[in-house]
Coordinates of C-alpha atoms in Angstrom, one line a residue:
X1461 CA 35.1 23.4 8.7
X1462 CA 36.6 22.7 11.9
X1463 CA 40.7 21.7 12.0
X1464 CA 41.9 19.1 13.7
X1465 CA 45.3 19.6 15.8
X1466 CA 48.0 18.3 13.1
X1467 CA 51.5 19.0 15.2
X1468 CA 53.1 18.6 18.2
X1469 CA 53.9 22.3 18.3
X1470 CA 50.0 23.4 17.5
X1471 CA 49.0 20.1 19.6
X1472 CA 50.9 21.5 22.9
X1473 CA 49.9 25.7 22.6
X1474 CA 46.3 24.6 22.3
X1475 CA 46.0 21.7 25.4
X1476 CA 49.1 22.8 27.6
X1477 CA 50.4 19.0 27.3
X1478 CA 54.0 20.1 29.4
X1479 CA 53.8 16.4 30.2
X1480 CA 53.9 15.1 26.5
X1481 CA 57.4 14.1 24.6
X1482 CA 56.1 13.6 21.7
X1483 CA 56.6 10.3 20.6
X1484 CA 53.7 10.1 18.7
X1485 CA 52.8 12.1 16.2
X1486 CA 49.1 11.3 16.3
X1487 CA 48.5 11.2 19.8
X1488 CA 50.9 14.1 21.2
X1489 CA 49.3 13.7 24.6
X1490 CA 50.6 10.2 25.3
X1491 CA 54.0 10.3 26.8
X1492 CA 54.4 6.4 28.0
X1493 CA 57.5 5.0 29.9
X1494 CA 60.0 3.9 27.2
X1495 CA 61.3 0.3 28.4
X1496 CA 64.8 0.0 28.8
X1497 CA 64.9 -4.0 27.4
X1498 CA 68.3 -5.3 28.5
X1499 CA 67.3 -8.9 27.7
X1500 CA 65.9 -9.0 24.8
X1501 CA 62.8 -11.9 25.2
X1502 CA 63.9 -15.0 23.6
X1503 CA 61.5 -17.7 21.3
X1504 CA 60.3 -19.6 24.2
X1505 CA 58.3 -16.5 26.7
X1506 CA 54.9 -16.9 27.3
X1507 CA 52.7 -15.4 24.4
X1508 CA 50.9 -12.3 25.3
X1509 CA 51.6 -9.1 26.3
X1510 CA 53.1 -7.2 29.6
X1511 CA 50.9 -5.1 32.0
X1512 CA 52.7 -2.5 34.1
X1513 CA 51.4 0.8 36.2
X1514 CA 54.5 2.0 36.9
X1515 CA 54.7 5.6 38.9
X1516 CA 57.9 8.0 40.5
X1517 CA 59.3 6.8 43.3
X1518 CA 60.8 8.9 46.3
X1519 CA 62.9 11.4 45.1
X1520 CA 66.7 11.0 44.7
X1521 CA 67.7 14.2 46.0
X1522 CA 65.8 17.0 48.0
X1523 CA 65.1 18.5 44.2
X1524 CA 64.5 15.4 42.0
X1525 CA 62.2 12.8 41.4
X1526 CA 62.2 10.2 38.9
X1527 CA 59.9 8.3 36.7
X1528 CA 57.5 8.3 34.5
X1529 CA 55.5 11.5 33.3
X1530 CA 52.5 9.9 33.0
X1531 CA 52.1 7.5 36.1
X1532 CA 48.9 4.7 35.5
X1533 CA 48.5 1.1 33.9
X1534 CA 50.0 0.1 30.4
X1535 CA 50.0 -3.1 28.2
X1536 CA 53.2 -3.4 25.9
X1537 CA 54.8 -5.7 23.8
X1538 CA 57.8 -7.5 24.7
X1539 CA 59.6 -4.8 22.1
X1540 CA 58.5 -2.4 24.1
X1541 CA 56.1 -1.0 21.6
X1542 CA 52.9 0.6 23.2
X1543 CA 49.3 -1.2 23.3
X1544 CA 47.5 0.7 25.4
X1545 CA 47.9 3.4 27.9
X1546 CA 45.4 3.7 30.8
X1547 CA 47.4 7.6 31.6
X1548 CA 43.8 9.9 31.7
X1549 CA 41.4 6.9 31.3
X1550 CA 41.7 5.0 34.8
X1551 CA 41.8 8.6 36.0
X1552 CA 43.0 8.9 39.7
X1553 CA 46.8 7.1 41.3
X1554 CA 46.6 3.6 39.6
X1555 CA 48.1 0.0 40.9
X1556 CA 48.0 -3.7 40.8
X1557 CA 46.6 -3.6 37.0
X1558 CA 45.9 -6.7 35.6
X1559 CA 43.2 -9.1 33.4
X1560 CA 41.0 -11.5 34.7
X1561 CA 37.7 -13.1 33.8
X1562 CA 34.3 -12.0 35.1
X1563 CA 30.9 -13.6 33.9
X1564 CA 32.8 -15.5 31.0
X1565 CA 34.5 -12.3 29.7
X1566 CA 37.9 -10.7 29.5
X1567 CA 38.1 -7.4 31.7
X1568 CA 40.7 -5.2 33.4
X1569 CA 41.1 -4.3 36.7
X1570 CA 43.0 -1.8 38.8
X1571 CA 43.2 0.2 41.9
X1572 CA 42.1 3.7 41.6
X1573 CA 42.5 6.3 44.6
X1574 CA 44.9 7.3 46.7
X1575 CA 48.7 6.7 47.7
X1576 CA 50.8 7.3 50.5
X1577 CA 53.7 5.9 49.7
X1578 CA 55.4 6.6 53.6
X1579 CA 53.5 4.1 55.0
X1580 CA 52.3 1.6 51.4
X1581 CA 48.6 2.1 52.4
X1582 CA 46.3 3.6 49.5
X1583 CA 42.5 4.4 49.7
X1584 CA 40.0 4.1 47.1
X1585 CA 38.7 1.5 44.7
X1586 CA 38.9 -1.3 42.3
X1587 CA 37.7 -0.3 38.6
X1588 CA 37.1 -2.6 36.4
X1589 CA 36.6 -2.6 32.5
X1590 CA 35.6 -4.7 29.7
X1591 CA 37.4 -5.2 26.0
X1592 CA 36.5 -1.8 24.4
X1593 CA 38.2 0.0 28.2
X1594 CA 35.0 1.3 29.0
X1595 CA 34.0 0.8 32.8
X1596 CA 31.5 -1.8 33.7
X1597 CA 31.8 -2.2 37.2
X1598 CA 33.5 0.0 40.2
X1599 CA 34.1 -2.5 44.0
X1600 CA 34.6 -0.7 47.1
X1601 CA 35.0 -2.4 50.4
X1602 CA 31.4 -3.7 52.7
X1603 CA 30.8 -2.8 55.9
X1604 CA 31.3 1.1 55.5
X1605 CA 35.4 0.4 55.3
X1606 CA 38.1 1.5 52.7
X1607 CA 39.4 -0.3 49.9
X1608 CA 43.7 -0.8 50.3
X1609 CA 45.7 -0.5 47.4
X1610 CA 47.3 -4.1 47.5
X1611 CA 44.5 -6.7 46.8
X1612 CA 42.5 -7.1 44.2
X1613 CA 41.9 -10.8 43.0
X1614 CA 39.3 -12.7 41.2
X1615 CA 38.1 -15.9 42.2
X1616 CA 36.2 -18.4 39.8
X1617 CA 35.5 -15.1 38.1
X1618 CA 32.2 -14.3 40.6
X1619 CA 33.8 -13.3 43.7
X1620 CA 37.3 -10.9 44.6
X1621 CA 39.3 -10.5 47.8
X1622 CA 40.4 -7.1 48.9
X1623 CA 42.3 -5.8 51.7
X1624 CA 41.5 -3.0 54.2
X1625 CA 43.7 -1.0 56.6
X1626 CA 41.9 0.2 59.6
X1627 CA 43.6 2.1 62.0
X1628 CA 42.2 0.9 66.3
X1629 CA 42.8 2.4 69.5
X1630 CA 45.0 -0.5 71.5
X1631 CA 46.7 -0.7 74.7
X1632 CA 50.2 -1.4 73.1
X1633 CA 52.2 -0.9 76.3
X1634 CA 53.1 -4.9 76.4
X1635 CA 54.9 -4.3 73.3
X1636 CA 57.1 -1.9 74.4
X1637 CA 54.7 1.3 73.5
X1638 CA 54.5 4.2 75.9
X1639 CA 51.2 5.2 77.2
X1640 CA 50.4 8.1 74.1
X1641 CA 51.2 5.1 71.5
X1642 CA 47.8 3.4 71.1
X1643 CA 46.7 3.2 67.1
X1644 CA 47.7 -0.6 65.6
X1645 CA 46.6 -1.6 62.2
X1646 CA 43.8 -4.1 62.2
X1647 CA 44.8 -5.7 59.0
X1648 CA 41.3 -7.0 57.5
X1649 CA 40.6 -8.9 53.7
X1650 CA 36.9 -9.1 52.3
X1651 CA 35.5 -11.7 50.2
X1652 CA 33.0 -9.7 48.0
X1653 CA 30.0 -10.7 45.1
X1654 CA 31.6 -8.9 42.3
X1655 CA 28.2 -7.8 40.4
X1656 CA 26.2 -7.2 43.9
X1657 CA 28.9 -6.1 46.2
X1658 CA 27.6 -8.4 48.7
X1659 CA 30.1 -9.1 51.7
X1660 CA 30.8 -12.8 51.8
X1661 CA 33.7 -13.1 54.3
X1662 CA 35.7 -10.7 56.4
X1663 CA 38.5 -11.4 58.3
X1664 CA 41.0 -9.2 60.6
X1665 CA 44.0 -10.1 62.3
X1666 CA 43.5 -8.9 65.6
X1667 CA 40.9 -11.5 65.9
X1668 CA 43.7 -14.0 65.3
X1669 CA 46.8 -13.1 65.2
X1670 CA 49.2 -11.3 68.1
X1671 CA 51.2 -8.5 68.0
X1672 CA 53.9 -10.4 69.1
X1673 CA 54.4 -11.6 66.0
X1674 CA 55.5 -8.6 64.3
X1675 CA 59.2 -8.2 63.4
X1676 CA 59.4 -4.7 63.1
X1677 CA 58.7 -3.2 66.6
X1678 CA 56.7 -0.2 67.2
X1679 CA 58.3 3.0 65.9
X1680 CA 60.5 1.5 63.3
X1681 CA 59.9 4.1 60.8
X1682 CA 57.7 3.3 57.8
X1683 CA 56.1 0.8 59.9
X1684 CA 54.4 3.2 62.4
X1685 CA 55.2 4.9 65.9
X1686 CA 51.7 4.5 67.2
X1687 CA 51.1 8.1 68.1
X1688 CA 47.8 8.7 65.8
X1689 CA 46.0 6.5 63.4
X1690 CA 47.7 7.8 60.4
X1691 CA 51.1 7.1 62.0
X1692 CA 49.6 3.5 63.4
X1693 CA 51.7 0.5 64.2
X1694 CA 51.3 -1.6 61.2
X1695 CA 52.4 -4.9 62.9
X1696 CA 51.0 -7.4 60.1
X1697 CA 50.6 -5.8 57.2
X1698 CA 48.7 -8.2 54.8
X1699 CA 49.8 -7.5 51.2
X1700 CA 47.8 -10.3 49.1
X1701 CA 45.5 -12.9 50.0
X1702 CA 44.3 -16.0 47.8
X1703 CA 41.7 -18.5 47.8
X1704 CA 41.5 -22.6 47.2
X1705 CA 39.2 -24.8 46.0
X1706 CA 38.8 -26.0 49.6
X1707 CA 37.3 -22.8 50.4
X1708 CA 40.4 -21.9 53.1
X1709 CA 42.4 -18.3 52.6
X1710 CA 46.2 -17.6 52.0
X1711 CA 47.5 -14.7 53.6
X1712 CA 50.9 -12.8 53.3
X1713 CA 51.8 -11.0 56.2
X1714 CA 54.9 -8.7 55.2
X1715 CA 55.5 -7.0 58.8
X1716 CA 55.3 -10.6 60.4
X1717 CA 57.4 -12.3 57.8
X1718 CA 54.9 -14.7 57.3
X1719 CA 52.6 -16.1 55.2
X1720 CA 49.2 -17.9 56.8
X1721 CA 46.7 -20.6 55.6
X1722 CA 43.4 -19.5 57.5
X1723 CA 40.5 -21.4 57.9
X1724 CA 37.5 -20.4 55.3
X1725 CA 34.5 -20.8 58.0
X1726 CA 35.7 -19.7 61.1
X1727 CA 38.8 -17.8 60.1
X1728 CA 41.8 -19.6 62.5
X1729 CA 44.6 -20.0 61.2
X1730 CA 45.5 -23.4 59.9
X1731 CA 48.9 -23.2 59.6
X1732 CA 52.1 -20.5 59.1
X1733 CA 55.1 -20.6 57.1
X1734 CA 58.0 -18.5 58.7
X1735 CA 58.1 -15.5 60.9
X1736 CA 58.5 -16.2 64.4
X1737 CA 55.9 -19.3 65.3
X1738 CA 56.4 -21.3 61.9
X1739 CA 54.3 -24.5 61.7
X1740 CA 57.1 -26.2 59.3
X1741 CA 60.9 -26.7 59.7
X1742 CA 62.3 -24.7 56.6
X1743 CA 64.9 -26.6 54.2
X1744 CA 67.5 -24.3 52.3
X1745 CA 66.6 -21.1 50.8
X1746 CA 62.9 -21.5 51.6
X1747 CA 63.1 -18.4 54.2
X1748 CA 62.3 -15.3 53.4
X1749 CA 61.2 -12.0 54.6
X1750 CA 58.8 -9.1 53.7
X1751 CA 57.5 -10.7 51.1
X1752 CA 54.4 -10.3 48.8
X1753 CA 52.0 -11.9 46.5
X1754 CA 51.4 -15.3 48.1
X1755 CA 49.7 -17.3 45.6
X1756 CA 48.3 -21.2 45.6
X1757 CA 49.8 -23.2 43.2
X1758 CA 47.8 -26.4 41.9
X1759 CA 49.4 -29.7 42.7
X1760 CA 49.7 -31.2 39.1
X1761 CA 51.0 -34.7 40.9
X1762 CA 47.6 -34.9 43.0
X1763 CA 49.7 -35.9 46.1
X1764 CA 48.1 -36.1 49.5
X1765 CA 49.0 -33.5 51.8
X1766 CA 51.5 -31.8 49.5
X1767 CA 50.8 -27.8 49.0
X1768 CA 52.7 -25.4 46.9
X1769 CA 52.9 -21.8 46.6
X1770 CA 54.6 -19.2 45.1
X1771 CA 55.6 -15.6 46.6
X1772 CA 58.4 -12.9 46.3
X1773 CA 60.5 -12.4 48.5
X1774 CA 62.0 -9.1 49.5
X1775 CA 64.0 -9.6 52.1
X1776 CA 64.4 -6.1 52.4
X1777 CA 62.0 -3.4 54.3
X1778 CA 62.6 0.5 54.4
X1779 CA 62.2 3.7 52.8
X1780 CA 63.2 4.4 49.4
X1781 CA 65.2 7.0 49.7
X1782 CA 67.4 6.3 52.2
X1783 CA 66.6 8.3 55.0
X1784 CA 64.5 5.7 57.0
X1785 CA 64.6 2.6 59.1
X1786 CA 66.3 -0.1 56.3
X1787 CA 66.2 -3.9 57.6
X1788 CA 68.1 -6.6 55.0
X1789 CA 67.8 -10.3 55.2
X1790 CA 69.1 -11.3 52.4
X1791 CA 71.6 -10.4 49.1
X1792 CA 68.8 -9.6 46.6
X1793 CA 65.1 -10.6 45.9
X1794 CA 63.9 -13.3 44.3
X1795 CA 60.5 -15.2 43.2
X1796 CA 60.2 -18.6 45.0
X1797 CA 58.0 -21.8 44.6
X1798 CA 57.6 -23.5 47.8
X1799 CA 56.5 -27.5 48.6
X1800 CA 54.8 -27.7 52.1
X1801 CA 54.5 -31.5 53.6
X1802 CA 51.4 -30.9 56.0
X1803 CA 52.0 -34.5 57.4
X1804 CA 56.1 -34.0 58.1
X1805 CA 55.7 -30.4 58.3
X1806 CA 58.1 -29.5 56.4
X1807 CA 58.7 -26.8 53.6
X1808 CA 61.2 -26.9 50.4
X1809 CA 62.5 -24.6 48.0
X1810 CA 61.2 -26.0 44.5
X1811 CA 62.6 -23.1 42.6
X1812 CA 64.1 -19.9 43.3
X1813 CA 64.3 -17.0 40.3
X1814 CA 67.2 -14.7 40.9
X1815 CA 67.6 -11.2 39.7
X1816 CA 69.9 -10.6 36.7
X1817 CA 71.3 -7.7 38.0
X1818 CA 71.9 -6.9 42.0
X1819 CA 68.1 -6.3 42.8
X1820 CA 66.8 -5.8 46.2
X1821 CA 63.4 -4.1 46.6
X1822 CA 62.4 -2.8 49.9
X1823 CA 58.9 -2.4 48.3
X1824 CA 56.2 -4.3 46.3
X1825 CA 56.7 -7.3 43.8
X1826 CA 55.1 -10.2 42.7
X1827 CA 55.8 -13.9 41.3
X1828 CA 53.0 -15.0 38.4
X1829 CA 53.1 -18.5 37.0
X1830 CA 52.3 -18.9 33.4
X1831 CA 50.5 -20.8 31.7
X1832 CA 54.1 -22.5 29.9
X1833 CA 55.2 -22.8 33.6
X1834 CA 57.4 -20.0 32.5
X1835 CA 57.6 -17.3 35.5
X1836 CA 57.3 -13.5 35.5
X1837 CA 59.1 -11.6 38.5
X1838 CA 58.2 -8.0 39.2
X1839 CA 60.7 -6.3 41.2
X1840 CA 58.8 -3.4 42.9
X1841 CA 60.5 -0.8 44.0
X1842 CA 63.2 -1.2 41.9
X1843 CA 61.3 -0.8 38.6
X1844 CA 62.2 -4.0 36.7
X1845 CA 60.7 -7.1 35.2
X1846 CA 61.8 -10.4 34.0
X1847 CA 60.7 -13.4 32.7
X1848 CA 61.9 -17.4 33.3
X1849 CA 62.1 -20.8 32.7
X1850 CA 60.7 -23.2 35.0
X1851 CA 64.6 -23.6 35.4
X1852 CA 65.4 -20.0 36.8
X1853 CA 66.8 -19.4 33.4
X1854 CA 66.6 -15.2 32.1
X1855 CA 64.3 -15.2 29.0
X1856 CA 63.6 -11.0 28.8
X1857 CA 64.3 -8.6 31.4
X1858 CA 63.0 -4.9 31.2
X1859 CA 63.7 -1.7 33.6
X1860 CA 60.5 0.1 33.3
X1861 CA 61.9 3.8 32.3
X1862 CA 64.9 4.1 29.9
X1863 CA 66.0 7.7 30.8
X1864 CA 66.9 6.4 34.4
X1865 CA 67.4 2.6 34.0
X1866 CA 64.9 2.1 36.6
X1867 CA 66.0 4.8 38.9
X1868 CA 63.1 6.1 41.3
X1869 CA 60.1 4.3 39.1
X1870 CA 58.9 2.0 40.7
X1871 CA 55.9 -1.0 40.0
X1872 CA 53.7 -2.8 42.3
X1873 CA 53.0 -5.8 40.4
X1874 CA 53.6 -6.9 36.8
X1875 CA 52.2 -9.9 34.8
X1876 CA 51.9 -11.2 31.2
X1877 CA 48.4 -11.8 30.0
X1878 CA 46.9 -12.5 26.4
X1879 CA 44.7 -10.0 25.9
X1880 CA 41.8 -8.8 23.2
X1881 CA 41.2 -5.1 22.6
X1882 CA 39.2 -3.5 20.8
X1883 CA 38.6 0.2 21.9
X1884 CA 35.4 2.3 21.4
X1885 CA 37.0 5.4 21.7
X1886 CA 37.8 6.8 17.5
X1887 CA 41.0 6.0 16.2
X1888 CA 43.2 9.4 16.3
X1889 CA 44.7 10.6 12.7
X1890 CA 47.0 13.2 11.9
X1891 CA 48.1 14.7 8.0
X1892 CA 51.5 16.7 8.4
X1893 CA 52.9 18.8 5.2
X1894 CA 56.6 18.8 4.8
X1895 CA 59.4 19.7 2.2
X1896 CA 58.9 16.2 0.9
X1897 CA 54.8 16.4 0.7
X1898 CA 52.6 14.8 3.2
X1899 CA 53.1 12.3 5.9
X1900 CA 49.6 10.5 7.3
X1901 CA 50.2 9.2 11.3
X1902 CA 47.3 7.3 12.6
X1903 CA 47.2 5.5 15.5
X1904 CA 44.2 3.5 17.8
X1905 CA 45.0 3.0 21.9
X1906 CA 44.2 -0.4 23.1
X1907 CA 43.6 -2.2 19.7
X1908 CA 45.8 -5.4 19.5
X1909 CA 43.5 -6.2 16.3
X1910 CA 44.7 -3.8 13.5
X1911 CA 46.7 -5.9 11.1
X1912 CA 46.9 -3.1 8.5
X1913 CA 45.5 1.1 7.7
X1914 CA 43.9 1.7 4.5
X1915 CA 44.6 5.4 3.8
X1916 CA 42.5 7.6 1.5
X1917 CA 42.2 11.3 0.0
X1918 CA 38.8 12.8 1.1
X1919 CA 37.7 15.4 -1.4
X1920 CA 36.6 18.6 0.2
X1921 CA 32.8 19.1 -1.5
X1922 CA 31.1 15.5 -1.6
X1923 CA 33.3 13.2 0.6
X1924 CA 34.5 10.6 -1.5
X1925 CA 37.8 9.0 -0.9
X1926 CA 40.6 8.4 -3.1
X1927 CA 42.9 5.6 -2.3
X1928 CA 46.2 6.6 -1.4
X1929 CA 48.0 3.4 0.0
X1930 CA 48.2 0.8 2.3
X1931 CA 50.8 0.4 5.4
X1932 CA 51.4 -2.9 7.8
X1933 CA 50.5 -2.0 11.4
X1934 CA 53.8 -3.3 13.0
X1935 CA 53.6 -0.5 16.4
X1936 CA 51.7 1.7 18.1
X1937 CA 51.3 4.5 15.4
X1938 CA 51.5 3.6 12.0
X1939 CA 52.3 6.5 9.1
X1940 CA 52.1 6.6 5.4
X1941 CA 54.1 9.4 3.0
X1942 CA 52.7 10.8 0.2
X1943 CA 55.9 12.0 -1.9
X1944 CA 55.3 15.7 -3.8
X1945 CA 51.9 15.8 -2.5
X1946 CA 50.0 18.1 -0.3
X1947 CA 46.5 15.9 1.0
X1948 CA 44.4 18.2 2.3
X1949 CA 41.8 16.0 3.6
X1950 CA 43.1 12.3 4.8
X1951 CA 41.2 9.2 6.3
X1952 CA 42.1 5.7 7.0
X1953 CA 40.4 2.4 8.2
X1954 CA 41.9 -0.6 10.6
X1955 CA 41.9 -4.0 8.4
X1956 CA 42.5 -6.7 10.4
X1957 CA 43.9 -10.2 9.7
X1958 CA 40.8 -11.7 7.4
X1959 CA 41.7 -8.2 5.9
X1960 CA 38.1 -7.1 7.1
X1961 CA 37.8 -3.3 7.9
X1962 CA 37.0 -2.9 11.8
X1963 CA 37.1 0.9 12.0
X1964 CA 37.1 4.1 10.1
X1965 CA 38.6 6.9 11.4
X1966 CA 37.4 10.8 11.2
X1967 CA 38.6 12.9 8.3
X1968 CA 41.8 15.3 9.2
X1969 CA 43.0 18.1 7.7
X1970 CA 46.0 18.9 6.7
X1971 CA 48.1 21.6 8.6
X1972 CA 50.0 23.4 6.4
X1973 CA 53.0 25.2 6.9
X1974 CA 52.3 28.5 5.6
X1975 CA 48.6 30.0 5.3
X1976 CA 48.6 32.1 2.5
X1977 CA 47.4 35.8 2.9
X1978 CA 44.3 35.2 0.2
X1979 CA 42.7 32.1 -0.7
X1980 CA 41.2 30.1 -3.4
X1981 CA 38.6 27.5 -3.2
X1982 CA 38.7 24.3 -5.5
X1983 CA 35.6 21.9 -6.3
X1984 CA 36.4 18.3 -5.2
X1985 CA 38.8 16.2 -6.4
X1986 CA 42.1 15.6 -4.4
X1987 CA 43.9 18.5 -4.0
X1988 CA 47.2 19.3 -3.8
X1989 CA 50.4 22.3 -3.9
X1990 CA 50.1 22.2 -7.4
X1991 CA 46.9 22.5 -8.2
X1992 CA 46.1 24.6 -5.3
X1993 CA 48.7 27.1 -4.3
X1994 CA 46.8 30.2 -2.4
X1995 CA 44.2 27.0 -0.1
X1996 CA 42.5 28.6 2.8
X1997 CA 41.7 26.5 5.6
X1998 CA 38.8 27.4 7.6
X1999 CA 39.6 27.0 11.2

């Protein structure tokens, strides 16, 4: 009979898990970021739960580097208590993880390939997977290009919009380039078919869009010197893109400091907000600067020529350890709602959402508007999250790794969702003899369902099951004692809230702390220390 792993210790000599701390004693190779809640989240957040992919940042020293040990996407609770954990599962450097509807049914979504955090470009693709985290579709980019990191978002859950960096030989001289700096970024976003892959729309900004807009010039660090087309001048830099009902594209531009309405049939631009060659005159507080995740906003009040968005804003740009090119344009960052008047042309702040603490990411973020009209801002590089009012008032605020209050992790984007899970994958179950008898650990990744475990006695000769108790699933792992007892053989099944069983896990085996020299078997029934002191378990 084969033995399951029952310990930590026996867990890490057999699968080399250096990366595991051991917070769960039923899945020993899950080592998930431990939230450091600072705010606790008060009555009134949004219901659902919070999905992250956090991952190390630079290092803080030539020696260290900080953040998670196991960089991919999570869901938690607001407690910080584990749902799911993507770490092994979306397999390869994960970002920009999020739910979203496609053919009428709840799937995931994330980024899967490769990072290069010097310049914030990535390569790969988008994976996405349905309720039970198995994958049902994988998106790359048309027209033989490469998927960025930074977009991935579904419209009227049949098409998505992604973004592509491509690298182009340019005469940059007019820009102040010598004659051996010619590679720009041509910053370029797909619409895409979701099932068939099909390219719908492509647009690239050196179609449209000069480099004279840029605001970083050519060799200001992260942004590019030009020299090659990995080192290119990344002048525009377009970080999210969204779609209307009208059909017509919104388009953040973080190297122009800008965000831009383009036209959905022949891709010109319709209008800008900021940078250098706004289309509006900006009232108080609506500027910002480096900013991401532009989003459309619906307007509730129906008014004519009244548009509103939402973004976060930066206003910071640099390297995160220090040692680059750092440009600041304001105290901290911040999630805004803006009101654009197409007919005045002119753009308000509705709403600005302030960190609780001095936050100023030179990296990544994101504003999302929920469904309460509460708001979630994510503050990138500087590894935090918190949720809002429609006031600007805190309601739960979260740095995304306890250990280092945020220090080096960093997340791209972070969003609340309701979410259903219900994983294929067998529930993992662990029986652990101590001084006090037998502790049961059982535990399912993804399932939000599990109200309660059923745990049982298997007898070794025929199978059948002896009740042993019932626990309330309350966290990730959920455990039952067994006082004076040594179970030998322990299963449980998931009830959920109609009390209905949903899944049955395998049968484990007790690991017990000393194998006797000679052994004795026993015929059925549940054995135990007493009634069984010389047990040999077959390995």
């Amino acid at each position: 009979m084969k033995l399951l792993l029952r310990s930590a210790a026996v867990a890490a000599a057999i699968l080399g898990l250096a990366a595991a701390d051991w917070q769960f004693k039923s899945r020993p190779d899950l080592a998930p970021p431990r939230l450091n809640i600072t705010i606790a989240a008060a009555d009134t957040v949004e219901k659902g739960y919070l999905f992250v992919a956090p991952f190390a940042g630079f290092p803080d020293t030539d020696t260290e580097q900080h953040g998670p040990r196991q960089a991919g996407p999570y869901i938690f609770r607001d407690n910080g208590d584990l749902i799911w954990s993507g770490y092994g599962i979306y397999s390869i450097w994960s970002t920009n993880f999020q739910a979203a509807k496609w053919k009428g049914k709840d799937v995931l979504f994330s980024f899967e390939g490769d990072h290069n955090p010097g310049y914030g470009h990535g390569h790969g693709h988008v994976t996405i997977m349905d309720q039970h985290y198995e994958t049902v579709r994988e998106l790359r980019a048309g027209n033989h290009k490469l998927t960025d990191k930074h977009e991935f978002h579904v419209i009227d859950e049949e098409t998505a919009l992604i973004q592509i960096y491509q690298p182009v030989a340019r005469n940059l001289t007019p820009w102040g380039a010598s004659e051996e700096q010619q590679w720009i970024v041509n910053a370029i976003f797909q619409e895409l078919d979701i099932k068939t892959g099909k390219l719908l729309f492509e647009w690239a900004s050196l179609d449209h869009v000069s480099p004279d807009e840029a605001i970083l010039p050519i060799n200001p660090g992260q942004a590019g010197s030009g020299y090659n087309s990995s080192d290119a001048w990344d002048y525009f830099h377009i970080n999210s893109v969204d779609k209307d009902a009208t059909g017509n594209y919104l388009v953040s531009a973080r190297d122009a400091c800008s965000v831009h309405k383009i036209n959905g049939t022949d891709g010109s631009i319709i209008w800008r907000l900021d940078g250098k060659n706004s289309s509006f005159t900006l009232g108080q507080n609506v500027t910002f600067c480096f900013q991401h995740h532009a989003r459309f906003l619906p307007n509730l009040a129906g008014e004519a020529d009244i548009e509103l968005i939402s973004l976060y804003d930066n206003s910071a740009h640099g390297t995160e350890n220090g040692k680059g090119t750092e440009v600041y344009t304001g105290p901290t960052s911040s999630g805004k709602i803006i009101r654009l008047n197409t007919t005045a042309w002119t753009a308000e702040l509705v709403q600005g959402f302030y960190p609780p603490n001095h936050l100023r990411s030179k990296s990544q973020g994101s504003t999302q508007i929920l469904p309460n009209s509460n708001v979630i801002v994510n503050w990138g590089s500087e590894g935090a999250l918190t949720e809002y009012d429609s006031s600007g008032n805190v309601l739960f605020h979260a740095y995304l790794d306890s250990d280092y209050l945020g220090l080096g992790v960093e997340n791209y984007r972070g969003f609340r969702y309701n979410w259903t899970g219900l994983p294929n994958e067998e529930p993992a179950i662990v029986a652990l003899e101590n001084d006090n008898g037998t502790t049961i650990y059982v535990s399912w990744n993804g399932d939000t369902e599990t109200r309660a475990w059923r745990f049982y006695a298997v007898t070794r000769n025929f199978g059948s099951r002896i009740y042993l108790g019932e626990a309330p699933r309350t966290t990730f792992e959920t455990s039952l004692e067994v006082p004076n007892e040594s179970v030998f053989q322990v299963s449980a099944e998931a009830l959920d809230g109609k009390r209905r069983v949903i899944r049955l896990t395998g049968i484990a085996q007790l690991e017990p702390e000393i194998v006797p020299a000679k052994s004795k078997k026993l015929n059925g029934g549940l054995v135990t220390k007493h009634s069984a002191q010389n047990m040999l378990i077959e390995l």
